[in-house]
Amino acid sequence: MCGTCGCAEESGGTRIVMLREDDAPDHGHPHPHPHPRPHEGRQPDGAGGTVTIEQKVLAKNDLLAERNRTWMTDRGVVAVNMMSSPGAGKTTLLERTVTDLGGRRPVAVVEGDQETRLDADRIRRTGCAVVQVNTGAGCHLDAEMMRDALTALSPAEGSLLMVENVGNLVCPALFDLGERSKVVIISVTEGTDKPLKYPYMFAAADLILINKSDLLPHVAFDVEQCAHHARSVNPDVRVLTVSATTGEGLAHWYDWLAEQR
């Protein structure tokens, strides 16, 4: 079990689906990072057993993540782990990104969801290589799932590998996949105080994207205050405001991706 959230730690129920051009859409249910982890340091009395199990889980994951990182580095593959709460706009941003980047650089996508391959079908329609990882009861991707996805996907040398993690602002921050960078997306339809309520996720970020800027006139969201909160837990983090719908700010996002080598 994952000591943080109680989800199943073992990935035996995970399903890896490689989507190809002739796949029909599926509308049913298919059967070393510098930031600290929240459970490092002093633990509550009586929690020793849980903490020991969690440390073993994370140690195993970190070993596999390093192997993934070495595998990708040897091939010039750069992975970007995209994390957010459900509905922040990760898939729409990915669709726009892989379309706009065009032939500038090979791009492949790993889609993580508990069930269905709906998001992977959306990405496939752009012509991008994509693999779906269904985690079942799991609330995050882990390094073993990433290894299996890499095996199925076999990204070309020099590829940019975009990983859409399961929608969750807690557990994905704990699990290194072997990625080059972590990106957290928050939408303006969420609360300005999200970085304070979920500090470990925002502390893990290399970049924060504030998405759905086109809706700012209609919601009570303070971009500057949100950025301030984010920097209170991650002083050096870069924050960009974008709209995956209108394209506002995406040039800066693409410039940042170009820097990831």
Tab-separated table of C-alpha atoms in Angstrom:
chain	number	residue	atom	x	y	z
A	1	MET	CA	0.000	0.000	0.000
A	2	CYS	CA	1.063	3.601	-0.572
A	3	GLY	CA	1.563	5.012	2.924
A	4	THR	CA	0.423	8.460	1.818
A	5	CYS	CA	-2.920	7.705	0.215
A	6	GLY	CA	-3.715	4.048	0.893
A	7	CYS	CA	-3.813	3.109	-2.804
A	8	ALA	CA	-2.375	-0.170	-4.046
A	9	GLU	CA	1.408	0.140	-4.386
A	10	GLU	CA	2.015	-2.936	-6.488
A	11	SER	CA	1.380	-2.349	-10.189
A	12	GLY	CA	-0.024	-5.796	-10.952
A	13	GLY	CA	-3.390	-4.256	-11.859
A	14	THR	CA	-1.815	-1.749	-14.219
A	15	ARG	CA	-2.734	-1.994	-17.894
A	16	ILE	CA	-0.466	-0.601	-20.620
A	17	VAL	CA	-2.213	0.091	-23.929
A	18	MET	CA	-0.208	1.068	-27.002
A	19	LEU	CA	-2.417	3.015	-29.392
A	20	ARG	CA	-1.794	2.693	-33.107
A	21	GLU	CA	-3.266	4.406	-36.137
A	22	ASP	CA	-5.851	1.671	-36.774
A	23	ASP	CA	-7.107	1.546	-33.184
A	24	ALA	CA	-10.776	2.376	-32.818
A	25	PRO	CA	-11.764	4.711	-29.970
A	26	ASP	CA	-12.597	2.893	-26.747
A	27	HIS	CA	-15.627	4.159	-24.872
A	28	GLY	CA	-15.664	1.448	-22.216
A	29	HIS	CA	-13.469	0.452	-19.294
A	30	PRO	CA	-10.268	-1.357	-20.347
A	31	HIS	CA	-9.429	-4.233	-18.270
A	32	PRO	CA	17.802	12.341	-8.359
A	33	HIS	CA	15.041	15.148	-7.614
A	34	PRO	CA	16.169	17.905	-5.197
A	35	HIS	CA	12.877	18.628	-3.431
A	36	PRO	CA	12.048	16.870	-0.138
A	37	ARG	CA	9.271	14.356	0.237
A	38	PRO	CA	6.601	15.055	2.817
A	39	HIS	CA	7.442	12.031	4.946
A	40	GLU	CA	11.139	12.727	5.294
A	41	GLY	CA	11.976	13.930	8.795
A	42	ARG	CA	10.159	13.517	12.120
A	43	GLN	CA	7.205	11.124	12.158
A	44	PRO	CA	4.181	10.870	14.472
A	45	ASP	CA	4.446	8.459	17.399
A	46	GLY	CA	3.183	5.002	16.505
A	47	ALA	CA	3.674	5.514	12.772
A	48	GLY	CA	6.972	3.623	12.535
A	49	GLY	CA	5.576	0.587	10.697
A	50	THR	CA	3.813	2.663	8.089
A	51	VAL	CA	6.831	4.891	7.568
A	52	THR	CA	9.177	1.897	7.152
A	53	ILE	CA	6.933	0.379	4.494
A	54	GLU	CA	6.628	3.699	2.697
A	55	GLN	CA	10.384	4.232	2.750
A	56	LYS	CA	10.886	0.786	1.200
A	57	VAL	CA	8.297	1.547	-1.482
A	58	LEU	CA	9.938	4.864	-2.317
A	59	ALA	CA	13.450	3.358	-2.275
A	60	LYS	CA	12.396	0.684	-4.771
A	61	ASN	CA	10.720	3.330	-6.912
A	62	ASP	CA	13.796	5.576	-6.848
A	63	LEU	CA	16.030	2.714	-7.991
A	64	LEU	CA	13.764	2.018	-10.958
A	65	ALA	CA	13.490	5.751	-11.684
A	66	GLU	CA	17.272	6.039	-11.934
A	67	ARG	CA	17.300	3.161	-14.395
A	68	ASN	CA	14.618	4.915	-16.438
A	69	ARG	CA	16.607	8.150	-16.306
A	70	THR	CA	19.771	6.424	-17.498
A	71	TRP	CA	17.872	4.682	-20.315
A	72	MET	CA	16.394	7.968	-21.510
A	73	THR	CA	19.601	9.968	-21.098
A	74	ASP	CA	21.505	7.441	-23.206
A	75	ARG	CA	18.970	8.007	-25.997
A	76	GLY	CA	18.594	11.759	-25.608
A	77	VAL	CA	14.949	11.362	-24.535
A	78	VAL	CA	13.721	14.171	-22.267
A	79	ALA	CA	10.671	13.367	-20.128
A	80	VAL	CA	8.430	16.058	-18.632
A	81	ASN	CA	6.071	14.909	-15.867
A	82	MET	CA	2.841	16.957	-15.998
A	83	MET	CA	0.758	16.952	-12.828
A	84	SER	CA	-2.427	18.687	-11.727
A	85	SER	CA	-5.814	18.174	-10.161
A	86	PRO	CA	-8.505	16.714	-12.463
A	87	GLY	CA	-9.880	19.234	-14.949
A	88	ALA	CA	-6.965	21.684	-14.920
A	89	GLY	CA	-6.533	21.252	-18.668
A	90	LYS	CA	-3.548	18.893	-18.991
A	91	THR	CA	-4.913	16.958	-21.961
A	92	THR	CA	-6.035	20.059	-23.849
A	93	LEU	CA	-2.613	21.600	-23.253
A	94	LEU	CA	-0.936	18.428	-24.515
A	95	GLU	CA	-3.107	18.334	-27.648
A	96	ARG	CA	-2.204	21.924	-28.432
A	97	THR	CA	1.468	21.403	-27.614
A	98	VAL	CA	2.071	18.334	-29.775
A	99	THR	CA	0.181	19.979	-32.644
A	100	ASP	CA	2.000	23.301	-32.425
A	101	LEU	CA	5.456	21.791	-32.026
A	102	GLY	CA	4.925	19.987	-35.321
A	103	GLY	CA	8.176	18.779	-36.813
A	104	ARG	CA	10.456	20.807	-34.552
A	105	ARG	CA	11.232	17.787	-32.383
A	106	PRO	CA	9.931	14.206	-32.082
A	107	VAL	CA	7.223	14.109	-29.412
A	108	ALA	CA	5.655	11.110	-27.675
A	109	VAL	CA	3.096	10.960	-24.866
A	110	VAL	CA	2.410	8.717	-21.878
A	111	GLU	CA	-1.170	9.082	-20.606
A	112	GLY	CA	-1.972	8.100	-17.021
A	113	ASP	CA	-5.531	7.495	-15.815
A	114	GLN	CA	-7.212	5.051	-13.484
A	115	GLU	CA	-9.486	3.799	-16.264
A	116	THR	CA	-10.374	4.314	-19.970
A	117	ARG	CA	-8.133	5.434	-22.806
A	118	LEU	CA	-10.187	8.518	-23.644
A	119	ASP	CA	-7.301	10.971	-23.242
A	120	ALA	CA	-4.917	8.755	-25.218
A	121	ASP	CA	-7.470	8.618	-28.050
A	122	ARG	CA	-7.502	12.426	-28.110
A	123	ILE	CA	-3.708	12.542	-28.348
A	124	ARG	CA	-3.609	9.801	-30.993
A	125	ARG	CA	-5.818	11.899	-33.263
A	126	THR	CA	-3.034	14.497	-33.432
A	127	GLY	CA	-0.779	11.852	-35.012
A	128	CYS	CA	1.485	11.685	-31.948
A	129	ALA	CA	2.754	8.358	-30.628
A	130	VAL	CA	0.985	7.651	-27.336
A	131	VAL	CA	0.678	4.892	-24.770
A	132	GLN	CA	-2.074	4.671	-22.149
A	133	VAL	CA	-1.305	3.540	-18.597
A	134	ASN	CA	-4.387	2.566	-16.585
A	135	THR	CA	-3.508	2.421	-12.893
A	136	GLY	CA	-6.705	0.771	-11.636
A	137	ALA	CA	-6.986	1.734	-7.961
A	138	GLY	CA	-3.676	3.629	-8.083
A	139	CYS	CA	-3.728	7.419	-7.822
A	140	HIS	CA	-0.365	8.103	-9.497
A	141	LEU	CA	2.136	6.773	-11.978
A	142	ASP	CA	5.304	5.196	-10.615
A	143	ALA	CA	8.696	4.276	-12.039
A	144	GLU	CA	7.696	0.688	-12.820
A	145	MET	CA	4.707	1.866	-14.827
A	146	MET	CA	6.975	4.350	-16.584
A	147	ARG	CA	9.440	1.583	-17.439
A	148	ASP	CA	6.655	-0.507	-18.959
A	149	ALA	CA	5.358	2.527	-20.877
A	150	LEU	CA	8.842	3.219	-22.257
A	151	THR	CA	9.100	-0.397	-23.395
A	152	ALA	CA	5.742	-0.206	-25.185
A	153	LEU	CA	6.320	3.247	-26.651
A	154	SER	CA	10.029	3.002	-27.527
A	155	PRO	CA	10.399	6.767	-28.114
A	156	ALA	CA	12.779	7.873	-30.861
A	157	GLU	CA	16.203	9.198	-29.949
A	158	GLY	CA	16.074	12.889	-29.095
A	159	SER	CA	12.350	12.761	-28.308
A	160	LEU	CA	10.431	15.004	-25.965
A	161	LEU	CA	8.343	12.633	-23.855
A	162	MET	CA	5.300	14.270	-22.277
A	163	VAL	CA	3.853	12.338	-19.322
A	164	GLU	CA	0.323	13.183	-18.199
A	165	ASN	CA	0.112	11.880	-14.652
A	166	VAL	CA	-3.101	10.852	-12.909
A	167	GLY	CA	-5.120	13.893	-11.812
A	168	ASN	CA	-4.129	14.327	-8.165
A	169	LEU	CA	-2.285	17.064	-6.236
A	170	VAL	CA	-0.825	14.731	-3.596
A	171	CYS	CA	0.693	11.363	-4.529
A	172	PRO	CA	2.320	12.082	-7.921
A	173	ALA	CA	4.718	14.496	-6.209
A	174	LEU	CA	6.228	11.603	-4.229
A	175	PHE	CA	7.074	9.283	-7.109
A	176	ASP	CA	10.068	9.962	-9.326
A	177	LEU	CA	9.536	8.494	-12.802
A	178	GLY	CA	13.019	9.250	-14.110
A	179	GLU	CA	11.791	12.473	-15.703
A	180	ARG	CA	13.918	15.498	-16.536
A	181	SER	CA	11.401	18.034	-15.169
A	182	LYS	CA	8.162	18.303	-13.239
A	183	VAL	CA	5.422	20.704	-14.355
A	184	VAL	CA	2.390	21.520	-12.210
A	185	ILE	CA	-0.693	22.940	-13.907
A	186	ILE	CA	-3.281	24.898	-11.943
A	187	SER	CA	-6.331	26.405	-13.613
A	188	VAL	CA	-7.906	29.744	-12.725
A	189	THR	CA	-11.121	27.879	-11.903
A	190	GLU	CA	-9.323	26.476	-8.845
A	191	GLY	CA	-8.489	28.373	-5.681
A	192	THR	CA	-5.683	30.920	-5.515
A	193	ASP	CA	-4.497	29.208	-2.311
A	194	LYS	CA	-3.843	25.781	-3.889
A	195	PRO	CA	-0.024	26.043	-3.473
A	196	LEU	CA	-0.500	26.532	0.272
A	197	LYS	CA	-2.984	23.661	0.596
A	198	TYR	CA	-0.852	21.235	-1.447
A	199	PRO	CA	2.682	22.471	-0.705
A	200	TYR	CA	4.589	19.272	-1.534
A	201	MET	CA	3.275	19.201	-5.080
A	202	PHE	CA	4.233	22.828	-5.713
A	203	ALA	CA	7.574	22.386	-3.935
A	204	ALA	CA	8.390	19.576	-6.384
A	205	ALA	CA	7.693	21.695	-9.476
A	206	ASP	CA	10.313	22.983	-11.883
A	207	LEU	CA	7.599	25.009	-13.636
A	208	ILE	CA	4.064	26.057	-12.737
A	209	LEU	CA	1.553	26.805	-15.477
A	210	ILE	CA	-1.524	28.841	-14.537
A	211	ASN	CA	-3.941	27.659	-17.226
A	212	LYS	CA	-7.293	28.927	-18.565
A	213	SER	CA	-6.249	32.583	-18.445
A	214	ASP	CA	-9.087	33.318	-20.892
A	215	LEU	CA	-11.501	32.754	-18.000
A	216	LEU	CA	-9.898	35.310	-15.657
A	217	PRO	CA	-12.566	37.972	-16.300
A	218	HIS	CA	-15.203	35.527	-15.047
A	219	VAL	CA	-13.616	34.085	-11.900
A	220	ALA	CA	-12.168	35.353	-8.621
A	221	PHE	CA	-8.587	34.218	-9.108
A	222	ASP	CA	-5.538	36.334	-8.318
A	223	VAL	CA	-2.612	35.313	-10.545
A	224	GLU	CA	-0.013	37.335	-8.652
A	225	GLN	CA	-1.179	36.051	-5.277
A	226	CYS	CA	-1.127	32.461	-6.527
A	227	ALA	CA	2.436	32.937	-7.841
A	228	HIS	CA	3.399	34.454	-4.475
A	229	HIS	CA	1.980	31.432	-2.638
A	230	ALA	CA	3.834	29.087	-4.990
A	231	ARG	CA	7.136	30.863	-4.382
A	232	SER	CA	6.583	30.738	-0.635
A	233	VAL	CA	7.025	26.949	-0.856
A	234	ASN	CA	9.367	26.936	-3.889
A	235	PRO	CA	11.283	30.235	-4.081
A	236	ASP	CA	12.984	29.660	-7.435
A	237	VAL	CA	10.076	28.153	-9.355
A	238	ARG	CA	9.120	29.715	-12.668
A	239	VAL	CA	5.441	30.593	-13.164
A	240	LEU	CA	3.787	31.114	-16.559
A	241	THR	CA	0.207	32.140	-17.295
A	242	VAL	CA	-1.291	30.399	-20.337
A	243	SER	CA	-4.486	29.476	-22.106
A	244	ALA	CA	-4.485	26.143	-23.897
A	245	THR	CA	-7.728	27.251	-25.581
A	246	THR	CA	-6.701	30.629	-27.026
A	247	GLY	CA	-2.933	30.085	-27.169
A	248	GLU	CA	-2.116	32.976	-24.830
A	249	GLY	CA	1.327	32.539	-23.276
A	250	LEU	CA	2.067	29.265	-25.040
A	251	ALA	CA	5.119	30.678	-26.822
A	252	HIS	CA	6.815	30.996	-23.422
A	253	TRP	CA	5.793	27.413	-22.598
A	254	TYR	CA	7.329	26.186	-25.858
A	255	ASP	CA	10.500	28.174	-25.184
A	256	TRP	CA	10.758	26.476	-21.789
A	257	LEU	CA	10.299	23.049	-23.386
A	258	ALA	CA	13.038	23.853	-25.911
A	259	GLU	CA	15.398	24.470	-22.974
A	260	GLN	CA	14.810	20.941	-21.647
A	261	ARG	CA	17.719	18.991	-23.096
